[in-house]
GROMACS .gro file of N, CA and C in nm:
model
  432
    1UNK      N    1   3.714   1.814  -5.392
    1UNK     CA    2   3.620   1.709  -5.332
    1UNK      C    3   3.666   1.561  -5.405
    2UNK      N    4   3.728   1.487  -5.286
    2UNK     CA    5   3.785   1.351  -5.332
    2UNK      C    6   3.678   1.269  -5.394
    3UNK      N    7   3.584   1.255  -5.298
    3UNK     CA    8   3.459   1.154  -5.340
    3UNK      C    9   3.403   1.170  -5.486
    4UNK      N   10   3.397   1.302  -5.558
    4UNK     CA   11   3.336   1.348  -5.653
    4UNK      C   12   3.441   1.311  -5.780
    5UNK      N   13   3.577   1.296  -5.745
    5UNK     CA   14   3.687   1.287  -5.870
    5UNK      C   15   3.700   1.140  -5.867
    6UNK      N   16   3.663   1.050  -5.736
    6UNK     CA   17   3.668   0.899  -5.743
    6UNK      C   18   3.619   0.843  -5.878
    7UNK      N   19   3.697   0.727  -5.937
    7UNK     CA   20   3.640   0.698  -6.054
    7UNK      C   21   3.481   0.627  -6.003
    8UNK      N   22   3.408   0.595  -6.138
    8UNK     CA   23   3.307   0.514  -6.117
    8UNK      C   24   3.311   0.376  -6.157
    9UNK      N   25   3.250   0.281  -6.103
    9UNK     CA   26   3.242   0.139  -6.148
    9UNK      C   27   3.104   0.117  -6.203
   10UNK      N   28   3.108   0.069  -6.311
   10UNK     CA   29   3.002   0.027  -6.387
   10UNK      C   30   2.985  -0.131  -6.400
   11UNK      N   31   2.890  -0.214  -6.359
   11UNK     CA   32   2.904  -0.336  -6.390
   11UNK      C   33   2.762  -0.383  -6.414
   12UNK      N   34   2.753  -0.463  -6.539
   12UNK     CA   35   2.614  -0.527  -6.562
   12UNK      C   36   2.623  -0.673  -6.519
   13UNK      N   37   2.526  -0.692  -6.451
   13UNK     CA   38   2.498  -0.824  -6.417
   13UNK      C   39   2.401  -0.911  -6.467
   14UNK      N   40   2.418  -1.035  -6.494
   14UNK     CA   41   2.327  -1.111  -6.555
   14UNK      C   42   2.250  -1.204  -6.450
   15UNK      N   43   2.183  -1.318  -6.471
   15UNK     CA   44   2.138  -1.404  -6.385
   15UNK      C   45   2.230  -1.442  -6.293
   16UNK      N   46   2.362  -1.481  -6.308
   16UNK     CA   47   2.468  -1.536  -6.206
   16UNK      C   48   2.580  -1.484  -6.195
   17UNK      N   49   2.612  -1.394  -6.314
   17UNK     CA   50   2.764  -1.346  -6.299
   17UNK      C   51   2.740  -1.191  -6.358
   18UNK      N   52   2.885  -1.146  -6.322
   18UNK     CA   53   2.903  -1.015  -6.408
   18UNK      C   54   2.901  -1.039  -6.554
   19UNK      N   55   2.863  -0.971  -6.641
   19UNK     CA   56   2.874  -0.960  -6.780
   19UNK      C   57   2.959  -0.880  -6.847
   20UNK      N   58   2.961  -0.763  -6.791
   20UNK     CA   59   3.033  -0.646  -6.826
   20UNK      C   60   3.079  -0.562  -6.712
   21UNK      N   61   3.203  -0.550  -6.688
   21UNK     CA   62   3.260  -0.427  -6.586
   21UNK      C   63   3.351  -0.331  -6.653
   22UNK      N   64   3.329  -0.220  -6.601
   22UNK     CA   65   3.427  -0.090  -6.652
   22UNK      C   66   3.451  -0.018  -6.532
   23UNK      N   67   3.576   0.018  -6.493
   23UNK     CA   68   3.627   0.133  -6.384
   23UNK      C   69   3.641   0.253  -6.480
   24UNK      N   70   3.590   0.346  -6.474
   24UNK     CA   71   3.593   0.461  -6.545
   24UNK      C   72   3.636   0.579  -6.469
   25UNK      N   73   3.743   0.649  -6.506
   25UNK     CA   74   3.814   0.792  -6.469
   25UNK      C   75   3.708   0.872  -6.542
   26UNK      N   76   3.630   0.940  -6.502
   26UNK     CA   77   3.535   1.031  -6.576
   26UNK      C   78   3.616   1.144  -6.568
   27UNK      N   79   3.752   1.170  -6.533
   27UNK     CA   80   3.822   1.289  -6.559
   27UNK      C   81   3.953   1.297  -6.653
   28UNK      N   82   3.941   1.171  -6.681
   28UNK     CA   83   4.057   1.153  -6.814
   28UNK      C   84   3.991   1.057  -6.908
   29UNK      N   85   4.056   1.065  -6.994
   29UNK     CA   86   4.044   0.985  -7.137
   29UNK      C   87   4.113   0.840  -7.132
   30UNK      N   88   4.193   0.848  -7.041
   30UNK     CA   89   4.264   0.688  -6.999
   30UNK      C   90   4.213   0.614  -6.885
   31UNK      N   91   4.266   0.489  -6.855
   31UNK     CA   92   4.213   0.413  -6.758
   31UNK      C   93   4.209   0.474  -6.617
   32UNK      N   94   4.225   0.406  -6.534
   32UNK     CA   95   4.246   0.465  -6.371
   32UNK      C   96   4.365   0.429  -6.328
   33UNK      N   97   4.457   0.540  -6.328
   33UNK     CA   98   4.582   0.517  -6.289
   33UNK      C   99   4.575   0.555  -6.126
   34UNK      N  100   4.675   0.485  -6.046
   34UNK     CA  101   4.692   0.494  -5.892
   34UNK      C  102   4.576   0.431  -5.836
   35UNK      N  103   4.473   0.372  -5.906
   35UNK     CA  104   4.366   0.310  -5.810
   35UNK      C  105   4.429   0.175  -5.767
   36UNK      N  106   4.433   0.160  -5.649
   36UNK     CA  107   4.519   0.037  -5.569
   36UNK      C  108   4.403  -0.084  -5.596
   37UNK      N  109   4.477  -0.216  -5.576
   37UNK     CA  110   4.380  -0.307  -5.580
   37UNK      C  111   4.274  -0.346  -5.463
   38UNK      N  112   4.331  -0.289  -5.343
   38UNK     CA  113   4.222  -0.284  -5.262
   38UNK      C  114   4.097  -0.229  -5.268
   39UNK      N  115   4.140  -0.096  -5.305
   39UNK     CA  116   3.985  -0.026  -5.322
   39UNK      C  117   3.907  -0.090  -5.440
   40UNK      N  118   3.993  -0.126  -5.564
   40UNK     CA  119   3.897  -0.160  -5.633
   40UNK      C  120   3.834  -0.338  -5.591
   41UNK      N  121   3.879  -0.380  -5.508
   41UNK     CA  122   3.823  -0.497  -5.466
   41UNK      C  123   3.691  -0.452  -5.370
   42UNK      N  124   3.722  -0.336  -5.291
   42UNK     CA  125   3.605  -0.315  -5.188
   42UNK      C  126   3.503  -0.265  -5.287
   43UNK      N  127   3.531  -0.192  -5.394
   43UNK     CA  128   3.412  -0.148  -5.484
   43UNK      C  129   3.354  -0.265  -5.523
   44UNK      N  130   3.416  -0.357  -5.589
   44UNK     CA  131   3.356  -0.490  -5.618
   44UNK      C  132   3.268  -0.525  -5.510
   45UNK      N  133   3.292  -0.528  -5.385
   45UNK     CA  134   3.249  -0.587  -5.277
   45UNK      C  135   3.104  -0.511  -5.262
   46UNK      N  136   3.142  -0.401  -5.258
   46UNK     CA  137   3.013  -0.294  -5.220
   46UNK      C  138   2.897  -0.313  -5.341
   47UNK      N  139   2.957  -0.343  -5.447
   47UNK     CA  140   2.835  -0.370  -5.564
   47UNK      C  141   2.761  -0.483  -5.536
   48UNK      N  142   2.847  -0.588  -5.491
   48UNK     CA  143   2.822  -0.728  -5.478
   48UNK      C  144   2.717  -0.744  -5.375
   49UNK      N  145   2.751  -0.682  -5.259
   49UNK     CA  146   2.651  -0.666  -5.140
   49UNK      C  147   2.510  -0.614  -5.168
   50UNK      N  148   2.539  -0.526  -5.269
   50UNK     CA  149   2.415  -0.444  -5.302
   50UNK      C  150   2.290  -0.528  -5.374
   51UNK      N  151   2.336  -0.633  -5.443
   51UNK     CA  152   2.254  -0.709  -5.516
   51UNK      C  153   2.125  -0.736  -5.449
   52UNK      N  154   2.149  -0.788  -5.307
   52UNK     CA  155   2.031  -0.799  -5.228
   52UNK      C  156   1.913  -0.701  -5.210
   53UNK      N  157   1.993  -0.614  -5.230
   53UNK     CA  158   1.906  -0.470  -5.202
   53UNK      C  159   1.824  -0.446  -5.337
   54UNK      N  160   1.889  -0.485  -5.427
   54UNK     CA  161   1.831  -0.463  -5.564
   54UNK      C  162   1.702  -0.557  -5.602
   55UNK      N  163   1.737  -0.671  -5.563
   55UNK     CA  164   1.633  -0.769  -5.561
   55UNK      C  165   1.495  -0.706  -5.476
   56UNK      N  166   1.521  -0.658  -5.338
   56UNK     CA  167   1.427  -0.598  -5.253
   56UNK      C  168   1.345  -0.471  -5.337
   57UNK      N  169   1.421  -0.399  -5.383
   57UNK     CA  170   1.402  -0.279  -5.468
   57UNK      C  171   1.323  -0.290  -5.572
   58UNK      N  172   1.333  -0.413  -5.647
   58UNK     CA  173   1.266  -0.457  -5.778
   58UNK      C  174   1.117  -0.470  -5.737
   59UNK      N  175   1.116  -0.524  -5.621
   59UNK     CA  176   0.960  -0.584  -5.609
   59UNK      C  177   0.879  -0.423  -5.564
   60UNK      N  178   0.931  -0.353  -5.498
   60UNK     CA  179   0.876  -0.227  -5.469
   60UNK      C  180   0.856  -0.113  -5.578
   61UNK      N  181   0.896  -0.135  -5.710
   61UNK     CA  182   0.884  -0.036  -5.795
   61UNK      C  183   0.841  -0.083  -5.911
   62UNK      N  184   0.750   0.002  -6.004
   62UNK     CA  185   0.739  -0.051  -6.155
   62UNK      C  186   0.847  -0.018  -6.237
   63UNK      N  187   0.920   0.097  -6.215
   63UNK     CA  188   1.020   0.138  -6.310
   63UNK      C  189   1.146   0.056  -6.308
   64UNK      N  190   1.204   0.113  -6.422
   64UNK     CA  191   1.339   0.026  -6.468
   64UNK      C  192   1.466   0.089  -6.361
   65UNK      N  193   1.443   0.208  -6.344
   65UNK     CA  194   1.535   0.285  -6.249
   65UNK      C  195   1.534   0.279  -6.097
   66UNK      N  196   1.621   0.185  -6.062
   66UNK     CA  197   1.605   0.168  -5.908
   66UNK      C  198   1.652   0.307  -5.805
   67UNK      N  199   1.717   0.398  -5.861
   67UNK     CA  200   1.757   0.505  -5.777
   67UNK      C  201   1.886   0.472  -5.708
   68UNK      N  202   1.918   0.520  -5.590
   68UNK     CA  203   2.031   0.483  -5.500
   68UNK      C  204   1.978   0.351  -5.424
   69UNK      N  205   2.039   0.212  -5.415
   69UNK     CA  206   1.992   0.146  -5.354
   69UNK      C  207   2.066   0.107  -5.232
   70UNK      N  208   2.205   0.162  -5.241
   70UNK     CA  209   2.291   0.162  -5.132
   70UNK      C  210   2.370   0.287  -5.115
   71UNK      N  211   2.415   0.299  -4.996
   71UNK     CA  212   2.541   0.390  -4.958
   71UNK      C  213   2.647   0.346  -4.875
   72UNK      N  214   2.752   0.351  -4.914
   72UNK     CA  215   2.871   0.314  -4.833
   72UNK      C  216   3.000   0.407  -4.855
   73UNK      N  217   3.052   0.434  -4.757
   73UNK     CA  218   3.155   0.525  -4.738
   73UNK      C  219   3.156   0.624  -4.845
   74UNK      N  220   3.058   0.708  -4.846
   74UNK     CA  221   3.030   0.829  -4.937
   74UNK      C  222   3.050   0.791  -5.096
   75UNK      N  223   3.000   0.664  -5.087
   75UNK     CA  224   2.969   0.628  -5.238
   75UNK      C  225   2.826   0.554  -5.237
   76UNK      N  226   2.791   0.568  -5.334
   76UNK     CA  227   2.644   0.555  -5.366
   76UNK      C  228   2.634   0.412  -5.467
   77UNK      N  229   2.547   0.348  -5.466
   77UNK     CA  230   2.537   0.241  -5.586
   77UNK      C  231   2.365   0.260  -5.625
   78UNK      N  232   2.377   0.299  -5.734
   78UNK     CA  233   2.249   0.332  -5.837
   78UNK      C  234   2.204   0.220  -5.915
   79UNK      N  235   2.110   0.146  -5.958
   79UNK     CA  236   2.061   0.054  -6.062
   79UNK      C  237   1.973   0.066  -6.129
   80UNK      N  238   1.982   0.017  -6.244
   80UNK     CA  239   1.868   0.022  -6.341
   80UNK      C  240   1.863  -0.150  -6.380
   81UNK      N  241   1.728  -0.156  -6.369
   81UNK     CA  242   1.699  -0.310  -6.421
   81UNK      C  243   1.619  -0.316  -6.562
   82UNK      N  244   1.666  -0.401  -6.624
   82UNK     CA  245   1.608  -0.422  -6.754
   82UNK      C  246   1.474  -0.501  -6.752
   83UNK      N  247   1.397  -0.504  -6.842
   83UNK     CA  248   1.290  -0.610  -6.871
   83UNK      C  249   1.318  -0.761  -6.836
   84UNK      N  250   1.428  -0.779  -6.905
   84UNK     CA  251   1.482  -0.914  -6.884
   84UNK      C  252   1.557  -0.954  -6.766
   85UNK      N  253   1.553  -0.857  -6.650
   85UNK     CA  254   1.604  -0.883  -6.512
   85UNK      C  255   1.763  -0.851  -6.542
   86UNK      N  256   1.822  -0.799  -6.622
   86UNK     CA  257   1.964  -0.763  -6.620
   86UNK      C  258   1.981  -0.637  -6.558
   87UNK      N  259   2.098  -0.650  -6.450
   87UNK     CA  260   2.108  -0.535  -6.355
   87UNK      C  261   2.221  -0.457  -6.401
   88UNK      N  262   2.189  -0.322  -6.401
   88UNK     CA  263   2.314  -0.230  -6.459
   88UNK      C  264   2.329  -0.160  -6.305
   89UNK      N  265   2.447  -0.180  -6.284
   89UNK     CA  266   2.484  -0.119  -6.159
   89UNK      C  267   2.605  -0.012  -6.142
   90UNK      N  268   2.588   0.089  -6.072
   90UNK     CA  269   2.676   0.196  -6.093
   90UNK      C  270   2.752   0.259  -5.958
   91UNK      N  271   2.856   0.251  -5.908
   91UNK     CA  272   2.924   0.270  -5.793
   91UNK      C  273   2.962   0.428  -5.815
   92UNK      N  274   2.925   0.519  -5.737
   92UNK     CA  275   2.989   0.642  -5.763
   92UNK      C  276   2.962   0.760  -5.658
   93UNK      N  277   3.036   0.857  -5.638
   93UNK     CA  278   3.052   0.942  -5.537
   93UNK      C  279   2.939   1.023  -5.522
   94UNK      N  280   2.813   1.021  -5.555
   94UNK     CA  281   2.710   1.109  -5.522
   94UNK      C  282   2.675   1.199  -5.644
   95UNK      N  283   2.649   1.126  -5.753
   95UNK     CA  284   2.608   1.212  -5.893
   95UNK      C  285   2.486   1.229  -5.865
   96UNK      N  286   2.443   1.310  -5.948
   96UNK     CA  287   2.287   1.368  -5.957
   96UNK      C  288   2.227   1.262  -6.013
   97UNK      N  289   2.077   1.243  -5.966
   97UNK     CA  290   2.003   1.151  -6.002
   97UNK      C  291   1.975   1.152  -6.142
   98UNK      N  292   1.941   1.261  -6.199
   98UNK     CA  293   1.903   1.303  -6.340
   98UNK      C  294   2.019   1.250  -6.436
   99UNK      N  295   2.161   1.299  -6.388
   99UNK     CA  296   2.265   1.247  -6.474
   99UNK      C  297   2.285   1.093  -6.480
  100UNK      N  298   2.271   1.035  -6.365
  100UNK     CA  299   2.275   0.870  -6.384
  100UNK      C  300   2.178   0.832  -6.446
  101UNK      N  301   2.043   0.853  -6.442
  101UNK     CA  302   1.921   0.803  -6.504
  101UNK      C  303   1.958   0.804  -6.652
  102UNK      N  304   2.012   0.923  -6.716
  102UNK     CA  305   2.049   0.968  -6.843
  102UNK      C  306   2.160   0.852  -6.896
  103UNK      N  307   2.268   0.847  -6.804
  103UNK     CA  308   2.376   0.750  -6.820
  103UNK      C  309   2.312   0.596  -6.855
  104UNK      N  310   2.227   0.579  -6.757
  104UNK     CA  311   2.149   0.446  -6.776
  104UNK      C  312   2.080   0.413  -6.894
  105UNK      N  313   1.997   0.516  -6.912
  105UNK     CA  314   1.913   0.521  -7.032
  105UNK      C  315   2.017   0.493  -7.160
  106UNK      N  316   2.115   0.576  -7.179
  106UNK     CA  317   2.199   0.572  -7.297
  106UNK      C  318   2.256   0.438  -7.324
  107UNK      N  319   2.297   0.371  -7.211
  107UNK     CA  320   2.368   0.238  -7.199
  107UNK      C  321   2.263   0.153  -7.249
  108UNK      N  322   2.169   0.180  -7.164
  108UNK     CA  323   2.067   0.062  -7.205
  108UNK      C  324   2.021   0.049  -7.356
  109UNK      N  325   2.017   0.157  -7.405
  109UNK     CA  326   2.008   0.173  -7.582
  109UNK      C  327   2.109   0.077  -7.655
  110UNK      N  328   2.240   0.094  -7.597
  110UNK     CA  329   2.337   0.036  -7.662
  110UNK      C  330   2.336  -0.121  -7.612
  111UNK      N  331   2.301  -0.137  -7.511
  111UNK     CA  332   2.264  -0.287  -7.453
  111UNK      C  333   2.162  -0.376  -7.548
  112UNK      N  334   2.031  -0.282  -7.563
  112UNK     CA  335   1.943  -0.332  -7.666
  112UNK      C  336   2.008  -0.362  -7.805
  113UNK      N  337   2.071  -0.263  -7.860
  113UNK     CA  338   2.143  -0.273  -7.983
  113UNK      C  339   2.216  -0.426  -7.994
  114UNK      N  340   2.293  -0.437  -7.865
  114UNK     CA  341   2.399  -0.537  -7.870
  114UNK      C  342   2.306  -0.672  -7.864
  115UNK      N  343   2.196  -0.658  -7.769
  115UNK     CA  344   2.106  -0.778  -7.786
  115UNK      C  345   2.078  -0.830  -7.892
  116UNK      N  346   2.038  -0.731  -7.987
  116UNK     CA  347   1.953  -0.776  -8.123
  116UNK      C  348   2.081  -0.823  -8.219
  117UNK      N  349   2.198  -0.827  -8.193
  117UNK     CA  350   2.305  -0.885  -8.270
  117UNK      C  351   2.293  -1.053  -8.254
  118UNK      N  352   2.271  -1.063  -8.376
  118UNK     CA  353   2.239  -1.258  -8.366
  118UNK      C  354   2.357  -1.307  -8.306
  119UNK      N  355   2.475  -1.259  -8.294
  119UNK     CA  356   2.611  -1.344  -8.253
  119UNK      C  357   2.621  -1.313  -8.095
  120UNK      N  358   2.509  -1.222  -8.047
  120UNK     CA  359   2.547  -1.218  -7.899
  120UNK      C  360   2.420  -1.290  -7.843
  121UNK      N  361   2.484  -1.390  -7.722
  121UNK     CA  362   2.396  -1.464  -7.647
  121UNK      C  363   2.359  -1.418  -7.524
  122UNK      N  364   2.219  -1.415  -7.496
  122UNK     CA  365   2.171  -1.333  -7.397
  122UNK      C  366   2.234  -1.403  -7.278
  123UNK      N  367   2.274  -1.321  -7.178
  123UNK     CA  368   2.328  -1.386  -7.056
  123UNK      C  369   2.488  -1.413  -7.066
  124UNK      N  370   2.535  -1.373  -7.154
  124UNK     CA  371   2.687  -1.428  -7.152
  124UNK      C  372   2.734  -1.294  -7.168
  125UNK      N  373   2.899  -1.301  -7.087
  125UNK     CA  374   2.981  -1.180  -7.106
  125UNK      C  375   3.002  -1.106  -7.216
  126UNK      N  376   3.001  -0.969  -7.190
  126UNK     CA  377   2.991  -0.887  -7.325
  126UNK      C  378   3.141  -0.861  -7.345
  127UNK      N  379   3.168  -0.892  -7.453
  127UNK     CA  380   3.294  -0.875  -7.497
  127UNK      C  381   3.316  -0.768  -7.620
  128UNK      N  382   3.245  -0.701  -7.631
  128UNK     CA  383   3.227  -0.604  -7.770
  128UNK      C  384   3.336  -0.488  -7.714
  129UNK      N  385   3.415  -0.456  -7.801
  129UNK     CA  386   3.522  -0.318  -7.779
  129UNK      C  387   3.415  -0.202  -7.822
  130UNK      N  388   3.348  -0.212  -7.893
  130UNK     CA  389   3.254  -0.087  -7.932
  130UNK      C  390   3.174  -0.068  -7.818
  131UNK      N  391   3.125  -0.171  -7.761
  131UNK     CA  392   2.991  -0.169  -7.651
  131UNK      C  393   3.101  -0.078  -7.556
  132UNK      N  394   3.216  -0.127  -7.493
  132UNK     CA  395   3.293  -0.083  -7.392
  132UNK      C  396   3.334   0.060  -7.440
  133UNK      N  397   3.370   0.093  -7.556
  133UNK     CA  398   3.386   0.249  -7.580
  133UNK      C  399   3.289   0.302  -7.556
  134UNK      N  400   3.152   0.288  -7.619
  134UNK     CA  401   3.036   0.351  -7.600
  134UNK      C  402   3.006   0.400  -7.465
  135UNK      N  403   3.018   0.263  -7.363
  135UNK     CA  404   2.976   0.279  -7.211
  135UNK      C  405   3.111   0.377  -7.165
  136UNK      N  406   3.222   0.387  -7.188
  136UNK     CA  407   3.296   0.492  -7.122
  136UNK      C  408   3.280   0.616  -7.170
  137UNK      N  409   3.258   0.636  -7.314
  137UNK     CA  410   3.212   0.776  -7.357
  137UNK      C  411   3.060   0.838  -7.283
  138UNK      N  412   2.986   0.747  -7.280
  138UNK     CA  413   2.851   0.815  -7.208
  138UNK      C  414   2.887   0.836  -7.061
  139UNK      N  415   2.972   0.743  -6.989
  139UNK     CA  416   2.995   0.798  -6.868
  139UNK      C  417   3.089   0.914  -6.870
  140UNK      N  418   3.180   0.949  -6.924
  140UNK     CA  419   3.250   1.060  -6.950
  140UNK      C  420   3.118   1.197  -6.964
  141UNK      N  421   3.069   1.158  -7.063
  141UNK     CA  422   2.946   1.270  -7.091
  141UNK      C  423   2.857   1.292  -6.976
  142UNK      N  424   2.833   1.201  -6.921
  142UNK     CA  425   2.708   1.217  -6.802
  142UNK      C  426   2.797   1.246  -6.662
  143UNK      N  427   2.882   1.171  -6.661
  143UNK     CA  428   2.924   1.143  -6.495
  143UNK      C  429   3.027   1.235  -6.457
  144UNK      N  430   3.087   1.305  -6.553
  144UNK     CA  431   3.249   1.391  -6.512
  144UNK      C  432   3.179   1.489  -6.456
   0.00000   0.00000   0.00000
């Protein structure tokens, strides 16, 4: 199934801009070979256009996990909203709800630890290589 093996795109969005982006091939430990720029751009566009739906969905639920907020071309956008209104967005080819929730919860744990670092300023791009490595490992653990 092509949709299932498609790479996942994970983005953390702050107030006005993406703070972290990772395109993850869950079936290999390397980057994403053969992903053309067009499909990558389309993926970012899908996530970006789902932001309005995230805002709407946030008013109708008390939970942090907003489930699937949008579906485009066999791909789904799942979202997790932190208490500080930072959005975790995952574009995937239809992963189970429970696995996506577990992935978000694990990444949230890393995000909270990062936030407590005195050198990390809130709502600024995340440049930590350790954070990126943990996110990629979590994606492979839960989403492959």
